[in-house]
Coordinates of N, CA and C in Angstrom, one line a residue:
Q1 N 14.8 -10.4 -11.2 CA 14.4 -9.0 -11.2 C 13.1 -8.8 -10.4
V2 N 13.2 -7.9 -9.4 CA 12.1 -7.6 -8.5 C 11.1 -6.7 -9.3
Q3 N 9.8 -7.1 -9.2 CA 8.7 -6.3 -9.7 C 7.6 -6.2 -8.7
L4 N 7.1 -5.0 -8.6 CA 5.9 -4.8 -7.8 C 4.8 -4.1 -8.7
V5 N 3.7 -4.7 -8.8 CA 2.6 -4.2 -9.7 C 1.4 -4.0 -9.0
E6 N 1.0 -2.7 -8.9 CA -0.2 -2.3 -8.2 C -1.4 -2.3 -9.1
S7 N -2.6 -2.5 -8.6 CA -3.8 -2.4 -9.3 C -4.9 -2.1 -8.4
G8 N -6.1 -1.7 -8.9 CA -7.3 -1.5 -8.1 C -7.7 0.0 -7.9
G9 N -6.8 0.9 -8.4 CA -7.2 2.3 -8.3 C -8.3 2.7 -9.2
G10 N -8.8 3.9 -9.0 CA -9.9 4.4 -9.9 C -10.6 5.6 -9.3
L11 N -11.7 5.9 -9.8 CA -12.5 7.0 -9.4 C -13.6 6.5 -8.5
V12 N -13.8 7.1 -7.4 CA -14.8 6.7 -6.4 C -15.4 8.0 -5.8
Q13 N -16.7 7.9 -5.4 CA -17.3 9.0 -4.7 C -16.9 9.0 -3.3
P14 N -17.0 10.2 -2.7 CA -16.8 10.3 -1.2 C -17.6 9.3 -0.4
G15 N -17.0 8.7 0.5 CA -17.7 7.6 1.3 C -17.6 6.3 0.7
G16 N -17.1 6.2 -0.5 CA -16.9 4.9 -1.1 C -15.7 4.1 -0.7
S17 N -15.5 2.9 -1.4 CA -14.4 2.0 -1.0 C -13.7 1.6 -2.2
L18 N -12.4 1.2 -2.0 CA -11.6 0.6 -3.1 C -10.7 -0.4 -2.4
R19 N -10.3 -1.4 -3.1 CA -9.2 -2.3 -2.6 C -8.1 -2.3 -3.6
L20 N -6.9 -1.9 -3.1 CA -5.7 -1.9 -3.9 C -5.0 -3.3 -3.7
S21 N -4.3 -3.7 -4.8 CA -3.5 -4.9 -4.7 C -2.1 -4.6 -5.2
C22 N -1.2 -5.3 -4.7 CA 0.2 -5.2 -5.2 C 0.8 -6.6 -5.2
V23 N 1.1 -7.1 -6.4 CA 1.7 -8.4 -6.6 C 3.2 -8.3 -6.8
A24 N 3.9 -9.0 -6.0 CA 5.4 -9.0 -6.1 C 5.9 -10.2 -6.8
S25 N 7.0 -10.0 -7.5 CA 7.7 -11.2 -8.1 C 9.2 -10.9 -8.0
G26 N 10.0 -12.0 -8.0 CA 11.4 -11.9 -8.0 C 12.0 -11.7 -6.6
L27 N 11.2 -11.9 -5.6 CA 11.8 -11.8 -4.2 C 11.1 -12.9 -3.3
T28 N 11.7 -13.1 -2.2 CA 11.1 -14.1 -1.2 C 10.1 -13.2 -0.4
F29 N 8.9 -13.3 -0.8 CA 7.9 -12.3 -0.3 C 7.8 -12.3 1.2
N30 N 7.7 -13.4 1.8 CA 7.4 -13.4 3.3 C 8.6 -12.8 4.1
Y31 N 9.7 -12.5 3.5 CA 10.9 -11.9 4.2 C 10.7 -10.4 4.2
Y32 N 9.8 -9.9 3.4 CA 9.8 -8.4 3.2 C 8.7 -7.7 4.0
V33 N 9.0 -6.6 4.5 CA 8.0 -5.7 5.1 C 7.4 -5.0 3.9
M34 N 6.1 -5.0 3.8 CA 5.3 -4.4 2.7 C 4.6 -3.2 3.2
S35 N 4.6 -2.2 2.4 CA 4.0 -0.9 2.8 C 3.3 -0.3 1.7
W36 N 2.3 0.6 2.0 CA 1.7 1.5 1.0 C 2.0 2.9 1.4
Y37 N 2.3 3.6 0.3 CA 2.6 5.1 0.4 C 1.6 5.8 -0.6
R38 N 1.5 7.1 -0.4 CA 0.7 7.8 -1.4 C 1.4 9.2 -1.6
Q39 N 1.1 9.7 -2.8 CA 1.7 11.0 -3.2 C 0.6 11.8 -3.9
A40 N 0.2 12.9 -3.3 CA -0.8 13.8 -3.9 C 0.0 14.8 -4.8
P41 N -0.7 15.4 -5.7 CA 0.0 16.4 -6.6 C 0.7 17.5 -5.8
G42 N 2.0 17.7 -6.1 CA 2.7 18.8 -5.4 C 3.1 18.5 -4.0
K43 N 2.9 17.2 -3.6 CA 3.3 16.9 -2.2 C 4.3 15.7 -2.2
E44 N 4.9 15.5 -1.0 CA 5.8 14.4 -0.9 C 5.1 13.1 -0.8
R45 N 5.8 12.0 -1.0 CA 5.3 10.7 -0.8 C 5.2 10.3 0.7
D46 N 4.0 10.0 1.1 CA 3.8 9.8 2.6 C 3.4 8.3 2.9
F47 N 3.9 7.9 4.0 CA 3.5 6.5 4.5 C 2.0 6.5 4.8
V48 N 1.4 5.3 4.4 CA 0.0 5.1 4.7 C -0.2 3.9 5.6
A49 N 0.4 2.8 5.3 CA 0.3 1.6 6.1 C 1.4 0.6 5.8
G50 N 1.7 -0.2 6.8 CA 2.8 -1.2 6.6 C 2.5 -2.4 7.4
M51 N 3.1 -3.5 7.0 CA 2.9 -4.8 7.6 C 4.2 -5.7 7.5
N52 N 4.6 -6.4 8.6 CA 5.8 -7.2 8.5 C 5.5 -8.5 7.8
G53 N 6.5 -9.3 7.7 CA 6.4 -10.5 6.9 C 5.4 -11.5 7.3
D54 N 5.2 -11.7 8.6 CA 4.2 -12.7 9.0 C 2.9 -12.1 9.3
G55 N 2.8 -10.8 9.1 CA 1.5 -10.1 9.2 C 1.1 -9.8 10.7
R56 N 2.0 -10.1 11.6 CA 1.6 -9.8 13.0 C 1.7 -8.3 13.4
I57 N 2.5 -7.6 12.7 CA 2.7 -6.2 13.0 C 2.1 -5.3 11.9
R58 N 1.2 -4.4 12.2 CA 0.7 -3.5 11.2 C 0.8 -2.1 11.8
K59 N 1.1 -1.2 10.9 CA 1.1 0.2 11.3 C 0.3 1.0 10.3
Y60 N -0.3 2.1 10.8 CA -1.0 3.0 10.0 C -0.7 4.5 10.3
D61 N -0.8 5.3 9.3 CA -0.8 6.7 9.5 C -2.1 7.1 10.2
D62 N -2.0 8.1 11.1 CA -3.2 8.5 11.8 C -4.3 8.9 10.9
S63 N -4.0 9.4 9.7 CA -5.1 9.9 8.8 C -5.9 8.8 8.3
V64 N -5.5 7.6 8.3 CA -6.2 6.5 7.7 C -6.7 5.4 8.8
K65 N -6.3 5.6 10.0 CA -6.7 4.6 11.0 C -8.2 4.5 11.1
G66 N -8.6 3.3 11.2 CA -10.1 3.0 11.3 C -10.8 3.0 9.9
R67 N -10.1 3.4 8.9 CA -10.7 3.4 7.6 C -10.0 2.5 6.6
F68 N -8.7 2.4 6.7 CA -7.9 1.6 5.8 C -7.4 0.3 6.5
T69 N -7.3 -0.8 5.8 CA -6.8 -2.0 6.4 C -5.8 -2.6 5.4
I70 N -4.6 -2.9 5.9 CA -3.5 -3.5 5.1 C -3.6 -5.0 5.5
S71 N -3.4 -5.9 4.4 CA -3.3 -7.3 4.6 C -2.4 -7.9 3.6
R72 N -2.0 -9.1 3.8 CA -1.1 -9.8 2.8 C -1.5 -11.3 2.7
D73 N -1.2 -11.8 1.5 CA -1.4 -13.2 1.3 C 0.0 -13.7 0.8
N74 N 0.8 -14.3 1.7 CA 2.1 -14.7 1.3 C 2.1 -15.8 0.2
A75 N 1.1 -16.6 0.2 CA 1.0 -17.7 -0.8 C 0.8 -17.1 -2.2
K76 N 0.3 -15.9 -2.3 CA 0.0 -15.2 -3.6 C 1.0 -14.1 -3.8
N77 N 1.9 -13.9 -2.9 CA 2.9 -12.7 -3.1 C 2.2 -11.4 -3.3
T78 N 1.1 -11.2 -2.5 CA 0.3 -10.0 -2.7 C 0.0 -9.3 -1.4
V79 N 0.1 -8.0 -1.4 CA -0.4 -7.2 -0.3 C -1.5 -6.3 -0.8
Y80 N -2.5 -6.1 0.1 CA -3.7 -5.4 -0.2 C -3.8 -4.2 0.7
L81 N -4.6 -3.2 0.2 CA -5.0 -2.1 1.0 C -6.5 -1.9 0.8
Q82 N -7.3 -2.2 1.8 CA -8.7 -2.0 1.7 C -9.0 -0.6 2.3
M83 N -9.6 0.2 1.4 CA -9.8 1.6 1.8 C -11.3 1.9 1.8
N84 N -11.8 2.2 3.0 CA -13.2 2.5 3.2 C -13.4 4.0 3.6
S85 N -14.6 4.5 3.5 CA -14.9 5.9 3.8 C -14.0 6.8 3.2
L86 N -13.7 6.7 1.9 CA -12.8 7.5 1.2 C -13.3 8.9 1.2
Q87 N -12.3 9.9 1.3 CA -12.6 11.3 1.2 C -11.7 11.9 0.1
P88 N -12.1 13.1 -0.3 CA -11.3 13.8 -1.4 C -9.8 13.9 -1.0
E89 N -9.5 14.1 0.3 CA -8.1 14.2 0.7 C -7.3 12.9 0.5
D90 N -8.0 11.8 0.3 CA -7.3 10.6 0.0 C -6.9 10.5 -1.4
T91 N -7.2 11.4 -2.3 CA -6.8 11.4 -3.7 C -5.3 11.5 -3.8
A92 N -4.7 10.5 -4.5 CA -3.3 10.5 -4.6 C -2.9 9.3 -5.5
V93 N -1.7 9.2 -5.9 CA -1.1 8.0 -6.5 C -0.6 7.2 -5.3
Y94 N -1.1 5.9 -5.3 CA -0.7 5.0 -4.2 C 0.4 4.0 -4.7
F95 N 1.4 3.9 -3.9 CA 2.6 3.1 -4.3 C 2.8 2.0 -3.3
C96 N 3.2 0.9 -3.8 CA 3.6 -0.3 -3.0 C 5.1 -0.3 -2.8
K97 N 5.5 -0.6 -1.6 CA 7.0 -0.6 -1.3 C 7.3 -1.9 -0.6
A98 N 8.4 -2.5 -1.0 CA 8.9 -3.7 -0.4 C 10.3 -3.4 0.2
R99 N 10.5 -3.8 1.5 CA 11.8 -3.6 2.2 C 12.3 -4.9 2.7
S100 N 13.5 -5.2 2.3 CA 14.1 -6.5 2.8 C 14.7 -6.3 4.1
P101 N 15.1 -7.4 4.8 CA 15.8 -7.4 6.1 C 17.1 -6.6 6.0
A102 N 17.7 -6.5 4.8 CA 18.9 -5.8 4.6 C 18.7 -4.3 4.2
D103 N 17.4 -3.9 4.3 CA 17.0 -2.6 3.9 C 17.1 -2.3 2.4
Q104 N 17.0 -3.3 1.6 CA 16.9 -3.1 0.2 C 15.4 -2.7 -0.1
I105 N 15.2 -1.7 -0.9 CA 13.9 -1.2 -1.1 C 13.5 -1.2 -2.6
Y106 N 12.3 -1.6 -2.8 CA 11.7 -1.6 -4.2 C 10.4 -0.9 -4.1
W107 N 10.1 -0.3 -5.3 CA 8.8 0.4 -5.4 C 8.0 -0.1 -6.6
G108 N 6.7 0.0 -6.5 CA 5.9 -0.2 -7.7 C 5.7 1.1 -8.5
Q109 N 4.9 1.0 -9.6 CA 4.8 2.1 -10.4 C 3.7 3.0 -10.0
G110 N 2.8 2.6 -9.1 CA 1.7 3.4 -8.6 C 0.4 3.2 -9.3
T111 N -0.6 3.5 -8.5 CA -2.0 3.4 -9.1 C -2.8 4.6 -8.6
Q112 N -3.5 5.2 -9.5 CA -4.2 6.5 -9.1 C -5.5 6.2 -8.4
V113 N -5.7 6.9 -7.3 CA -7.0 6.9 -6.6 C -7.5 8.3 -6.6
T114 N -8.7 8.5 -7.1 CA -9.4 9.8 -7.2 C -10.7 9.7 -6.5
V115 N -10.9 10.5 -5.5 CA -12.1 10.6 -4.7 C -12.8 11.9 -5.0
S116 N -13.9 11.8 -5.7 CA -14.6 13.0 -6.2 C -16.1 12.7 -6.5
S117 N -16.9 13.7 -6.3 CA -18.3 13.5 -6.6 C -18.6 14.1 -8.0

């Protein structure tokens, strides 16, 4: 059974940093494209960042370029999202997503990030 478990969310002041982690189990991790999405209250779930299996390809939404960094440790079945210079508009529930080569998709349960003074 595939499980994705996010952690690292919390309350941070504007300009602060957080690092999210997503630990995967029940899958061959290095085969999967791993991504982070976020969903603010009353809004759709939006793509934030993604990385392919060997880490050579990374993509970011324009709103986070230069502030967020996605990385992965295939030995630990973990993908990270380092978030710097956080702003109130970054407040959302952040979700981890795994996509297999056959387009099978799995989601984590999400972790809340709140940016507020």
